[in-house]
């Protein structure tokens, strides 16, 4: 494969400004990660330690193999909401006894590890990642069940308006845990404290349960609920203590003496699974990129209207900066080609402008070819959408754009999406956005995801409003429209930001651009725990 040349001028003023802006955004990101890592705050963490308990991130660090990485999923969930940054759960992929596992942990320092709308989304996403990629599922359980805070005190109407109505959705986790077991994907629960209601069903549905003496409790209803429901005065240990479950009910399979003993048992359970990957192994013989990944900091402007060559990104993430480009002279606004990344063969699609008929056709053919040779696909988003206009419609943009979306929809090789810049409208779908089920989706701090750009959205609404006034024969209020347009533009701008999307669990996390190569490599490794097999069966498309 040829080595990609770089024409990036790292001495240019625009590069330096972009780099400064990116470092500023990364500083904000670091501060938010620190907030997430702090859980419920110092007082809550100190209270845990006084009871001989570790914070959730320490528990996870101890269960992982020494010096192995942890790819956290949606670490900034619930930012700009009524809940703490991180949402009270930690979800991610880590290595235990040389086995990649999906690990979920309740953070007991945040409202006793209770479920809320944001961490429930994280939990369901974790279960999906485990199922699709065939990863053993490890859950560190300590939960008070559903967060009832919205129902207590304050303004009842405000509580109703909040995102607290997640009861119906929360029951799906029971089904998903059982489904994993049915698919022969092991599920292991380590119960670190009191686990009530939905928290009790997590070990109830698991293949293996580890409880801690004088610390774990599992019950559908705690003593207060039992008193209210039946009148019985039940003590905690008799009702759901670890000793009782290990010797009487049979819910507990292993009885640990303390938290470190429970973590040791968890590692032993994973060790005896004799787990084997079903996908291909990477080649151990690969080179680092020729071009410096540090350059990724200055590549994308805050003003996403400023173009850049997506090949410059590719040159800094693939092995040896080698890239075999497919149809380089046809449909040039979409770059397609083959490379390897940490020894894994990949096909890459990256945007260099709007999607035209030719670039859409090229994409559909390239996706088919990658499916024929069982090659995973990496989508690098910087897309305003499919081109619009009379001439383009007559030349078949709807027809050919649909071919591309058809190919993306029916492709069965793993897809990994990295949103580096804009990802608007149907362009997001054509580039395997979240709605199209990529195995993983990550964003850069420069990312924006929306139906269309904020200015375009406000402008469209103005045109529609003016036309409506004309049809009704009434004057169009320009001043009112200007106020409305400003409000729409502000609202659309705020909600289009990648940070907002990642806080709503619309992706798997916002990453430092310099980490893109490593993050994709970890995602590919997880994908290869399952069979990697393409399809030759695609839906009918118009010729």
Coordinates of C-alpha atoms in Angstrom, one line a residue, residues 79-519:
X79 CA -24.2 16.5 31.9
X80 CA -26.5 19.5 32.1
X81 CA -29.2 17.5 33.8
X82 CA -30.6 17.1 37.3
X83 CA -28.2 14.2 37.9
X84 CA -24.5 14.1 38.5
X85 CA -22.1 13.9 35.6
X86 CA -21.6 10.2 34.9
X87 CA -25.2 9.4 36.0
X88 CA -24.1 7.1 38.9
X89 CA -23.0 4.1 36.8
X90 CA -19.7 3.2 35.3
X91 CA -19.8 1.1 32.1
X92 CA -16.9 0.0 29.9
X93 CA -14.8 -2.8 28.4
X94 CA -11.8 -4.1 30.3
X95 CA -9.6 -7.2 30.3
X96 CA -10.0 -9.8 33.2
X97 CA -7.8 -12.9 33.0
X98 CA -6.9 -12.0 29.4
X99 CA -10.6 -12.0 28.5
X100 CA -12.3 -8.8 27.3
X101 CA -15.4 -8.2 29.3
X102 CA -18.2 -5.7 29.5
X103 CA -18.1 -4.3 33.0
X104 CA -21.0 -2.4 34.7
X105 CA -20.7 -0.9 38.1
X106 CA -23.3 1.0 40.3
X107 CA -21.7 3.9 42.1
X108 CA -23.1 3.7 45.6
X109 CA -21.8 7.2 46.3
X110 CA -24.4 8.6 43.9
X111 CA -27.9 8.2 45.5
X112 CA -27.1 4.7 46.7
X113 CA -26.5 3.4 43.1
X114 CA -30.2 4.0 42.2
X115 CA -31.4 3.8 38.6
X116 CA -32.2 7.0 36.8
X117 CA -33.1 7.7 33.1
X118 CA -29.5 8.4 32.1
X119 CA -27.7 5.5 33.8
X120 CA -30.5 3.2 32.6
X121 CA -29.6 4.2 29.0
X122 CA -25.9 3.4 29.9
X123 CA -26.9 0.0 31.3
X124 CA -28.9 -0.9 28.3
X125 CA -26.1 0.2 26.0
X126 CA -23.7 -1.9 28.0
X127 CA -25.9 -4.9 27.6
X128 CA -26.2 -4.3 23.8
X129 CA -22.4 -4.0 23.5
X130 CA -22.0 -7.3 25.4
X131 CA -24.6 -9.0 23.2
X132 CA -23.6 -7.8 19.8
X133 CA -19.9 -8.3 20.4
X134 CA -20.2 -11.5 22.5
X135 CA -18.4 -10.2 25.6
X136 CA -18.8 -11.8 29.1
X137 CA -20.9 -9.5 31.2
X138 CA -19.7 -8.5 34.7
X139 CA -21.8 -6.4 37.0
X140 CA -20.8 -4.9 40.3
X141 CA -24.1 -4.4 42.0
X142 CA -25.0 -2.1 44.8
X143 CA -28.3 -0.4 44.1
X144 CA -31.3 1.0 46.0
X145 CA -33.4 0.2 42.9
X146 CA -35.3 3.0 41.1
X147 CA -34.5 6.6 42.1
X148 CA -37.6 7.8 44.0
X149 CA -36.2 11.3 44.5
X150 CA -38.5 12.8 41.9
X151 CA -41.5 11.6 43.8
X152 CA -40.5 13.0 47.2
X153 CA -41.2 16.6 48.2
X154 CA -40.9 19.7 46.0
X155 CA -43.2 20.5 43.2
X156 CA -45.2 17.5 42.1
X157 CA -45.8 18.9 38.6
X158 CA -42.0 19.5 38.2
X159 CA -41.4 15.9 39.2
X160 CA -43.8 14.7 36.6
X161 CA -42.1 16.8 33.9
X162 CA -38.7 15.5 34.8
X163 CA -37.2 12.4 33.0
X164 CA -38.2 10.1 35.8
X165 CA -40.8 7.9 34.1
X166 CA -38.4 5.0 33.3
X167 CA -40.2 2.1 35.0
X168 CA -41.4 0.4 31.8
X169 CA -38.0 0.7 30.1
X170 CA -36.1 -0.5 33.2
X171 CA -37.7 -3.9 33.2
X172 CA -35.9 -4.6 29.9
X173 CA -32.7 -5.1 31.7
X174 CA -34.0 -8.4 33.2
X175 CA -34.8 -9.7 29.8
X176 CA -31.4 -8.6 28.4
X177 CA -29.4 -10.3 31.2
X178 CA -31.3 -13.5 30.6
X179 CA -30.9 -13.2 26.9
X180 CA -27.1 -13.1 27.3
X181 CA -27.2 -16.4 29.2
X182 CA -29.4 -17.9 26.5
X183 CA -26.8 -16.9 23.9
X184 CA -24.1 -18.6 26.0
X185 CA -22.6 -15.3 27.0
X186 CA -21.7 -15.6 30.7
X187 CA -23.1 -13.2 33.2
X188 CA -21.4 -12.6 36.6
X189 CA -22.7 -10.5 39.5
X190 CA -20.6 -9.3 42.4
X191 CA -22.9 -7.8 45.1
X192 CA -21.1 -5.2 47.1
X193 CA -23.9 -3.9 49.3
X194 CA -27.6 -3.6 49.5
X195 CA -29.4 -4.5 46.3
X196 CA -33.1 -3.9 46.2
X197 CA -36.0 -4.3 43.7
X198 CA -34.4 -4.0 40.2
X199 CA -31.0 -4.2 41.8
X200 CA -32.0 -7.6 43.3
X201 CA -33.0 -9.0 39.9
X202 CA -29.5 -8.3 38.5
X203 CA -28.0 -11.2 40.5
X204 CA -31.3 -13.0 40.3
X205 CA -30.9 -13.3 36.5
X206 CA -27.1 -13.9 36.5
X207 CA -25.2 -17.1 35.9
X208 CA -22.8 -16.6 38.8
X209 CA -23.3 -14.7 42.0
X210 CA -20.6 -13.6 44.5
X211 CA -21.8 -12.1 47.8
X212 CA -19.8 -10.5 50.6
X213 CA -20.2 -11.7 54.2
X214 CA -21.9 -9.0 56.5
X215 CA -22.0 -6.6 53.6
X216 CA -24.2 -7.8 50.7
X217 CA -28.0 -7.8 51.0
X218 CA -30.3 -8.9 48.2
X219 CA -34.1 -8.6 48.5
X220 CA -37.1 -7.6 46.4
X221 CA -38.2 -5.3 49.1
X222 CA -36.2 -4.1 52.1
X223 CA -37.5 -4.1 55.7
X224 CA -39.5 -0.8 55.3
X225 CA -41.4 -2.2 52.2
X226 CA -41.9 -5.6 53.9
X227 CA -43.4 -3.8 56.9
X228 CA -45.7 -1.7 54.7
X229 CA -46.8 -4.6 52.6
X230 CA -47.2 -7.4 55.1
X231 CA -46.8 -5.9 58.6
X232 CA -43.7 -8.1 59.2
X233 CA -40.8 -6.7 61.2
X234 CA -37.9 -8.3 59.2
X235 CA -34.2 -7.8 60.1
X236 CA -31.8 -7.2 57.2
X237 CA -29.6 -10.3 57.5
X238 CA -32.5 -12.8 57.8
X239 CA -34.4 -11.1 55.0
X240 CA -31.5 -10.9 52.5
X241 CA -28.1 -11.2 54.0
X242 CA -25.1 -12.8 52.3
X243 CA -25.0 -15.7 54.7
X244 CA -28.7 -16.5 54.3
X245 CA -28.4 -16.5 50.5
X246 CA -25.3 -18.6 50.6
X247 CA -26.7 -21.2 53.0
X248 CA -30.5 -21.1 52.8
X249 CA -32.0 -19.5 49.6
X250 CA -29.2 -20.6 47.3
X251 CA -29.0 -17.3 45.5
X252 CA -25.4 -16.9 46.4
X253 CA -22.8 -19.2 44.7
X254 CA -19.7 -17.8 46.4
X255 CA -19.4 -16.2 49.8
X256 CA -16.5 -13.7 50.0
X257 CA -15.0 -12.4 53.3
X258 CA -14.4 -8.8 52.0
X259 CA -14.4 -6.8 48.8
X260 CA -10.9 -7.9 47.7
X261 CA -11.8 -11.5 48.2
X262 CA -14.9 -11.0 46.1
X263 CA -12.8 -9.4 43.3
X264 CA -10.4 -12.4 43.5
X265 CA -13.4 -14.8 43.1
X266 CA -14.7 -12.8 40.2
X267 CA -11.3 -13.2 38.4
X268 CA -11.4 -16.9 39.2
X269 CA -14.8 -17.3 37.6
X270 CA -13.7 -15.5 34.5
X271 CA -10.6 -17.7 34.4
X272 CA -12.6 -21.0 34.4
X273 CA -14.9 -19.8 31.5
X274 CA -12.2 -21.0 29.0
X275 CA -13.4 -18.1 26.8
X276 CA -12.3 -18.0 23.2
X277 CA -12.7 -15.3 20.6
X278 CA -14.6 -16.2 17.4
X279 CA -13.3 -13.4 15.2
X280 CA -9.9 -13.0 13.5
X281 CA -6.8 -12.1 15.4
X282 CA -4.8 -9.1 14.3
X283 CA -1.4 -9.3 12.7
X284 CA 1.3 -8.7 15.2
X285 CA 3.5 -7.1 12.6
X286 CA 2.4 -3.5 12.2
X287 CA 4.0 -0.1 12.2
X288 CA 2.9 3.1 13.9
X289 CA 1.7 5.9 11.7
X290 CA 4.4 7.9 9.8
X291 CA 2.7 11.2 10.6
X292 CA 2.4 12.5 14.2
X293 CA -1.0 12.0 15.9
X294 CA -0.4 15.2 17.8
X295 CA -1.2 17.0 14.5
X296 CA -4.8 15.9 14.9
X297 CA -5.3 18.7 17.5
X298 CA -5.0 21.4 14.9
X299 CA -6.8 19.8 12.0
X300 CA -10.5 20.8 12.6
X301 CA -11.7 24.3 13.0
X302 CA -14.5 25.3 15.5
X303 CA -16.1 26.7 12.4
X304 CA -17.0 23.5 10.6
X305 CA -17.6 25.3 7.4
X306 CA -13.8 25.4 7.1
X307 CA -12.7 22.4 5.0
X308 CA -9.9 19.9 5.7
X309 CA -8.7 16.8 3.9
X310 CA -10.0 13.6 5.8
X311 CA -6.9 11.8 4.4
X312 CA -4.9 13.8 6.9
X313 CA -6.8 12.1 9.7
X314 CA -6.4 8.7 8.1
X315 CA -2.7 9.2 7.7
X316 CA -2.4 9.6 11.5
X317 CA -4.5 6.7 12.6
X318 CA -3.7 3.7 10.3
X319 CA -0.6 1.4 10.5
X320 CA 2.4 2.9 8.8
X321 CA 0.1 5.6 7.2
X322 CA -0.5 3.1 4.5
X323 CA -3.7 3.5 2.6
X324 CA -5.0 1.9 -0.6
X325 CA -7.5 4.3 -2.0
X326 CA -10.5 3.0 -3.9
X327 CA -11.8 5.0 -7.0
X328 CA -9.8 8.1 -6.0
X329 CA -10.9 10.0 -9.2
X330 CA -14.6 9.2 -8.9
X331 CA -16.9 10.8 -6.4
X332 CA -14.0 12.6 -4.7
X333 CA -16.1 14.1 -1.9
X334 CA -16.0 10.6 -0.2
X335 CA -12.7 9.0 0.4
X336 CA -12.8 5.2 0.5
X337 CA -10.0 2.7 0.9
X338 CA -8.3 -0.1 2.7
X339 CA -5.7 -0.1 5.5
X340 CA -4.8 -1.9 8.7
X341 CA -5.1 -0.5 12.2
X342 CA -3.2 -2.2 15.0
X343 CA -3.0 -5.2 12.7
X344 CA -6.7 -5.4 11.9
X345 CA -7.7 -5.0 8.2
X346 CA -10.2 -2.2 7.8
X347 CA -12.2 -0.4 5.1
X348 CA -12.4 3.3 5.7
X349 CA -15.0 5.8 4.4
X350 CA -14.3 9.5 5.1
X351 CA -16.1 12.7 4.1
X352 CA -14.4 15.4 2.0
X353 CA -17.6 17.3 1.3
X354 CA -21.3 16.7 0.7
X355 CA -22.4 13.3 -0.7
X356 CA -23.1 13.5 -4.4
X357 CA -24.6 10.8 -6.6
X358 CA -21.1 9.6 -7.6
X359 CA -19.8 9.4 -4.1
X360 CA -22.9 7.7 -2.9
X361 CA -22.6 5.0 -5.6
X362 CA -18.9 4.6 -4.8
X363 CA -19.8 4.1 -1.1
X364 CA -22.4 1.4 -1.9
X365 CA -19.9 -0.5 -4.1
X366 CA -17.1 -0.2 -1.5
X367 CA -19.3 -1.4 1.4
X368 CA -20.3 -4.5 -0.7
X369 CA -16.6 -5.2 -1.4
X370 CA -15.7 -5.0 2.3
X371 CA -18.6 -7.4 3.1
X372 CA -17.3 -9.9 0.5
X373 CA -13.9 -10.1 2.3
X374 CA -15.2 -9.8 5.9
X375 CA -13.5 -6.5 6.5
X376 CA -14.8 -4.1 9.3
X377 CA -15.7 -0.6 8.2
X378 CA -14.5 2.7 9.8
X379 CA -16.7 5.8 9.1
X380 CA -15.1 9.2 9.6
X381 CA -17.9 11.8 9.7
X382 CA -17.6 15.3 8.5
X383 CA -20.8 15.6 6.5
X384 CA -23.4 18.3 6.0
X385 CA -25.6 15.8 4.2
X386 CA -26.5 14.7 0.7
X387 CA -26.4 17.4 -1.9
X388 CA -29.8 19.1 -2.7
X389 CA -31.1 21.0 -5.7
X390 CA -33.0 20.5 -9.0
X391 CA -30.0 19.5 -11.0
X392 CA -28.8 17.0 -8.4
X393 CA -32.3 15.4 -8.1
X394 CA -32.5 15.0 -11.8
X395 CA -29.1 13.3 -11.7
X396 CA -30.4 10.8 -9.1
X397 CA -29.2 11.9 -5.7
X398 CA -32.2 10.5 -3.9
X399 CA -31.9 7.2 -5.8
X400 CA -28.1 6.9 -5.4
X401 CA -28.1 8.2 -1.8
X402 CA -30.7 5.5 -1.0
X403 CA -28.3 2.9 -2.5
X404 CA -25.6 4.0 0.0
X405 CA -28.1 3.8 2.9
X406 CA -29.3 0.4 1.7
X407 CA -25.7 -0.9 1.7
X408 CA -25.0 0.5 5.2
X409 CA -28.3 -1.0 6.5
X410 CA -27.6 -4.5 5.1
X411 CA -23.9 -4.7 5.8
X412 CA -23.1 -7.3 8.5
X413 CA -19.4 -6.5 9.1
X414 CA -18.7 -4.4 12.2
X415 CA -19.1 -0.7 11.8
X416 CA -17.2 1.9 13.9
X417 CA -18.1 5.6 13.5
X418 CA -15.9 8.5 14.5
X419 CA -17.6 11.9 14.3
X420 CA -14.8 14.4 13.8
X421 CA -16.8 17.3 12.5
X422 CA -20.4 17.8 11.3
X423 CA -22.8 14.9 11.0
X424 CA -26.0 16.4 9.7
X425 CA -29.3 14.9 8.4
X426 CA -29.4 11.9 6.2
X427 CA -25.6 12.2 5.9
X428 CA -25.4 10.9 9.5
X429 CA -27.4 7.9 8.4
X430 CA -25.4 7.2 5.3
X431 CA -22.2 7.3 7.3
X432 CA -23.6 4.7 9.7
X433 CA -24.8 7.0 12.5
X434 CA -26.1 5.6 15.8
X435 CA -29.6 4.8 14.4
X436 CA -28.0 2.4 12.0
X437 CA -26.5 0.2 14.7
X438 CA -22.7 0.7 14.4
X439 CA -20.8 -1.4 16.9
X440 CA -19.3 1.7 18.4
X441 CA -19.7 5.5 17.9
X442 CA -17.2 8.0 19.3
X443 CA -17.0 11.8 18.8
X444 CA -14.3 14.5 18.8
X445 CA -14.9 17.7 20.8
X446 CA -15.5 19.4 17.5
X447 CA -18.4 17.2 16.6
X448 CA -21.9 18.4 15.8
X449 CA -24.9 16.1 15.2
X450 CA -28.3 17.4 14.1
X451 CA -31.0 17.2 11.5
X452 CA -29.4 20.3 9.8
X453 CA -27.2 23.2 10.7
X454 CA -28.7 25.8 13.2
X455 CA -28.7 28.6 10.7
X456 CA -30.3 26.4 8.0
X457 CA -33.0 25.2 10.5
X458 CA -33.9 28.8 11.5
X459 CA -33.9 29.9 7.9
X460 CA -36.1 27.1 6.7
X461 CA -38.7 27.9 9.4
X462 CA -38.6 31.5 8.3
X463 CA -39.3 30.6 4.7
X464 CA -42.1 28.3 5.7
X465 CA -43.6 30.9 8.0
X466 CA -43.5 33.6 5.4
X467 CA -45.2 31.3 2.8
X468 CA -47.9 30.4 5.3
X469 CA -48.6 34.1 6.0
X470 CA -48.9 34.7 2.3
X471 CA -51.3 31.9 1.8
X472 CA -53.5 33.2 4.6
X473 CA -53.3 36.7 3.3
X474 CA -51.9 38.2 6.5
X475 CA -48.8 40.3 7.0
X476 CA -45.6 38.5 8.1
X477 CA -44.3 39.8 11.4
X478 CA -40.6 40.3 10.7
X479 CA -39.7 41.3 14.2
X480 CA -41.4 38.3 15.8
X481 CA -39.8 36.1 13.3
X482 CA -36.3 37.5 14.0
X483 CA -36.8 36.7 17.7
X484 CA -38.1 33.2 17.0
X485 CA -35.3 32.6 14.5
X486 CA -32.7 33.6 17.1
X487 CA -34.3 31.3 19.7
X488 CA -34.4 28.4 17.3
X489 CA -30.8 29.0 16.2
X490 CA -29.6 29.1 19.8
X491 CA -31.6 26.0 20.8
X492 CA -30.4 24.1 17.7
X493 CA -26.8 25.1 18.2
X494 CA -26.8 24.0 21.8
X495 CA -28.4 20.6 21.1
X496 CA -26.2 20.0 18.1
X497 CA -23.0 20.1 20.1
X498 CA -21.2 16.8 20.5
X499 CA -21.0 17.3 24.2
X500 CA -24.8 17.5 24.5
X501 CA -25.2 14.3 22.4
X502 CA -22.7 12.4 24.5
X503 CA -24.4 13.5 27.7
X504 CA -27.6 12.0 26.4
X505 CA -25.9 8.7 25.6
X506 CA -26.3 9.2 21.9
X507 CA -22.7 7.9 21.4
X508 CA -20.2 5.9 23.3
X509 CA -18.1 8.8 24.4
X510 CA -16.2 11.9 23.4
X511 CA -12.5 11.3 22.9
X512 CA -9.2 13.2 22.6
X513 CA -8.4 13.2 18.9
X514 CA -4.9 11.8 19.7
X515 CA -6.5 8.7 21.2
X516 CA -8.5 7.9 18.1
X517 CA -6.2 5.1 16.9
X518 CA -6.1 3.4 20.2
X519 CA -9.9 3.7 20.8

